[in-house]
Short mmCIF file of C-alpha atoms in Angstrom, two decimals:
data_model
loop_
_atom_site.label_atom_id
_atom_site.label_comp_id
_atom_site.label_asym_id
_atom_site.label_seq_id
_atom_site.Cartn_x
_atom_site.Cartn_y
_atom_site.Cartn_z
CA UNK A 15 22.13 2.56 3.65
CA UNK A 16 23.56 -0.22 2.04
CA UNK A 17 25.02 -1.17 5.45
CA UNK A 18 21.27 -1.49 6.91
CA UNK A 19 20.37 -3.50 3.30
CA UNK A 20 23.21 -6.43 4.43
CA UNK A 21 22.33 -6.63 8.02
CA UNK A 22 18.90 -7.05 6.89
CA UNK A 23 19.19 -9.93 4.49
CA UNK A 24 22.19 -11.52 6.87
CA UNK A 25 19.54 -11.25 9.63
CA UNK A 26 16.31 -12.71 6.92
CA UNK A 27 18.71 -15.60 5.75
CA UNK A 28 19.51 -16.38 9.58
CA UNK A 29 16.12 -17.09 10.57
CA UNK A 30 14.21 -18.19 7.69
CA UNK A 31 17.51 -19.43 5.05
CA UNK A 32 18.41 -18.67 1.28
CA UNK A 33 15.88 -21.10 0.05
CA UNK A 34 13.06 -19.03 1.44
CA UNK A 35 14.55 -15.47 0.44
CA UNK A 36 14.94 -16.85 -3.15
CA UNK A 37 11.25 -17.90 -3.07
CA UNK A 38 10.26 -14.83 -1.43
CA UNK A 39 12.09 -12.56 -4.36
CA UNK A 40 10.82 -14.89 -6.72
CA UNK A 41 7.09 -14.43 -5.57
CA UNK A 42 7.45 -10.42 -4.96
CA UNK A 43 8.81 -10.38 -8.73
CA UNK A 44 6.23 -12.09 -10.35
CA UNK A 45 3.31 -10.51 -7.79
CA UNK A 46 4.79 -7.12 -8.57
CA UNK A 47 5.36 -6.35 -12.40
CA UNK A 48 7.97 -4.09 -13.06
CA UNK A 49 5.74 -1.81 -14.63
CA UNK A 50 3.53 -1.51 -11.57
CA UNK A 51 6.37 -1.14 -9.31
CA UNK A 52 6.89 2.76 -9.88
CA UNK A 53 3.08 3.86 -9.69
CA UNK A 54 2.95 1.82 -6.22
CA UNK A 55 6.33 3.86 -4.77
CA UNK A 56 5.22 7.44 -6.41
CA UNK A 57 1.67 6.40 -4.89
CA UNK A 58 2.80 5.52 -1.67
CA UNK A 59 5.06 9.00 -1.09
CA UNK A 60 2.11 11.20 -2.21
CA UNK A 61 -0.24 9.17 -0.07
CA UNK A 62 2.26 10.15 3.16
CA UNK A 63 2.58 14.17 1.77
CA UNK A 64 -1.06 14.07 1.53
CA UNK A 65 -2.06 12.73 4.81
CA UNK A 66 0.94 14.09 6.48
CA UNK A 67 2.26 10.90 7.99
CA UNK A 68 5.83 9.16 7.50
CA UNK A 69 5.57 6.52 4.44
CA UNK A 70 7.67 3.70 6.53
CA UNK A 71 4.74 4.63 9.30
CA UNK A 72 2.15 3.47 6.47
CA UNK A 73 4.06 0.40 6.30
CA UNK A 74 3.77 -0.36 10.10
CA UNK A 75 0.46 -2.37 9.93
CA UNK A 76 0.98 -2.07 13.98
CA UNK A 77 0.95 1.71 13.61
CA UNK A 78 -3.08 2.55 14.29
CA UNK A 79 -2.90 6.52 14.64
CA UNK A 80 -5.89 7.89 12.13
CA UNK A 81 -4.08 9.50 9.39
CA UNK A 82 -1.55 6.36 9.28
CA UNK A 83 -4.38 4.00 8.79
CA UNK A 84 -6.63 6.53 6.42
CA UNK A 85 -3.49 6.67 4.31
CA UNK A 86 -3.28 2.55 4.01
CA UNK A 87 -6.96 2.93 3.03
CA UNK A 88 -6.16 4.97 0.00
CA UNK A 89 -3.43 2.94 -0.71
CA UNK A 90 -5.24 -0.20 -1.09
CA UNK A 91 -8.20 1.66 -3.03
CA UNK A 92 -5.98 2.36 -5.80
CA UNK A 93 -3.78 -0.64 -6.17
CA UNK A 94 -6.71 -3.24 -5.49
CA UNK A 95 -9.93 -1.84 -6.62
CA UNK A 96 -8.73 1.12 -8.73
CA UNK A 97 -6.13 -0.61 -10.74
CA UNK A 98 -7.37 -3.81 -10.08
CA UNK A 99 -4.14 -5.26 -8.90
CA UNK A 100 -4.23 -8.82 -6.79
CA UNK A 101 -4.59 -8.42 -3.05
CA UNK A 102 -1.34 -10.22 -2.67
CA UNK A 103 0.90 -7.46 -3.21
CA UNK A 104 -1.31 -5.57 -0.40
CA UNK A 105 -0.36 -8.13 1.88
CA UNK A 106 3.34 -8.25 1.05
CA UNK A 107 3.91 -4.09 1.24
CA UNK A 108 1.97 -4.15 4.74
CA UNK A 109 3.05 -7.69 5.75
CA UNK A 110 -0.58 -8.22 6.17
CA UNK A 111 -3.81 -10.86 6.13
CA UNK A 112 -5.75 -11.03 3.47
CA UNK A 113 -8.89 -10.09 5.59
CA UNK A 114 -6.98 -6.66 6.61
CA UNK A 115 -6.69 -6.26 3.00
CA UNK A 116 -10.81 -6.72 2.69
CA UNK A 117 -11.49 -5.20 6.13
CA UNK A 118 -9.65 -2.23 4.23
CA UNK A 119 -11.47 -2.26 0.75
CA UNK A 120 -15.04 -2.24 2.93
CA UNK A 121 -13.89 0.47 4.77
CA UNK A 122 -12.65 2.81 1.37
CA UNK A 123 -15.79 2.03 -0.38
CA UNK A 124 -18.10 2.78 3.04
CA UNK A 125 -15.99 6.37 2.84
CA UNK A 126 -16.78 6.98 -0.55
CA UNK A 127 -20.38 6.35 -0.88
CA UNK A 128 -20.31 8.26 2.27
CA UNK A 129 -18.69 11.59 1.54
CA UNK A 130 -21.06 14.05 3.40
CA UNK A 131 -19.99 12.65 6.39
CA UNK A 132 -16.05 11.24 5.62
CA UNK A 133 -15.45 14.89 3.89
CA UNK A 134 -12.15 15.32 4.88
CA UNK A 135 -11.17 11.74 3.75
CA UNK A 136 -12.93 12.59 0.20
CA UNK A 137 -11.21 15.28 0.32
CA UNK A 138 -7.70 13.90 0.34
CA UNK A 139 -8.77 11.12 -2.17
CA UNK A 140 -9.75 13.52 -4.74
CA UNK A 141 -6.40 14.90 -4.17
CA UNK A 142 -4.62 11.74 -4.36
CA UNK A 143 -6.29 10.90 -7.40
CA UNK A 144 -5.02 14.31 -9.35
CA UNK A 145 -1.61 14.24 -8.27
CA UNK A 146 -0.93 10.69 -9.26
CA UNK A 147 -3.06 11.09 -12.56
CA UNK A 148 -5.10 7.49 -12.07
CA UNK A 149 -4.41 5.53 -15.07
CA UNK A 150 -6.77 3.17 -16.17
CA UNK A 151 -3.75 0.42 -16.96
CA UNK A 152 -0.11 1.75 -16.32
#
């Protein structure tokens, strides 16, 4: 594991330099609070139980198979509009735009108002929602 960690960071500071890995773990500190940063992993592995899909495949913005996608959905619903959490750290766990992030929140909130015909997706989300006991602020 650790071996993969090294070759990954030799391989970042190759191509893009220490400068811009220090800004980058500067940013993703200060975009993700520590506090934060446990709700989004425990969040993210019930989100891939739930909709049955790998979590590093929910990561793959490239990945566009259904359940991957429906689980980024839910993902984004409760960091950005449940928790109210900037779209930033959206876009730096997908490696995203910000207009995937919004295509995304239209797309959750289209679902929900729409649950006679998304049932299976409300289904799932209601789900979601008791397993990771929503808080209101974490």
């Amino acid at each position: 594991m650790f071996e993969n960690l090294q070759k990954t960071i030799d391989s970042f500071i190759g191509i893009y330099g220490t400068e811009t890995l220090i800004q980058y773990l500067e940013n993703f500190e200060q975009i993700h609070s520590k506090k934060y940063y446990t709700y989004i992993e425990n969040l993210c592995k019930e989100v891939a139980i739930l909709c049955e899909v790998k979590q590093n495949s929910i990561l793959d913005i490239n990945n566009t198979n259904r359940n991957v996608v429906d689980a980024r959905r839910h993902i984004v619903y409760f960091i950005t509009i449940d928790l109210k959490l900037p779209n930033k750290i959206i876009t730096t766990l997908f490696n995203c735009k910000l207009r995937t992030v919004y295509k995304y929140q239209r797309e959750v909130k289209d679902r929900l108002r729409n649950k006679h015909i998304y049932k299976e997706y409300s289904k799932i989300h209601n789900q979601i929602k008791k397993e990771i006991n929503v808080p209101t602020y974490y």
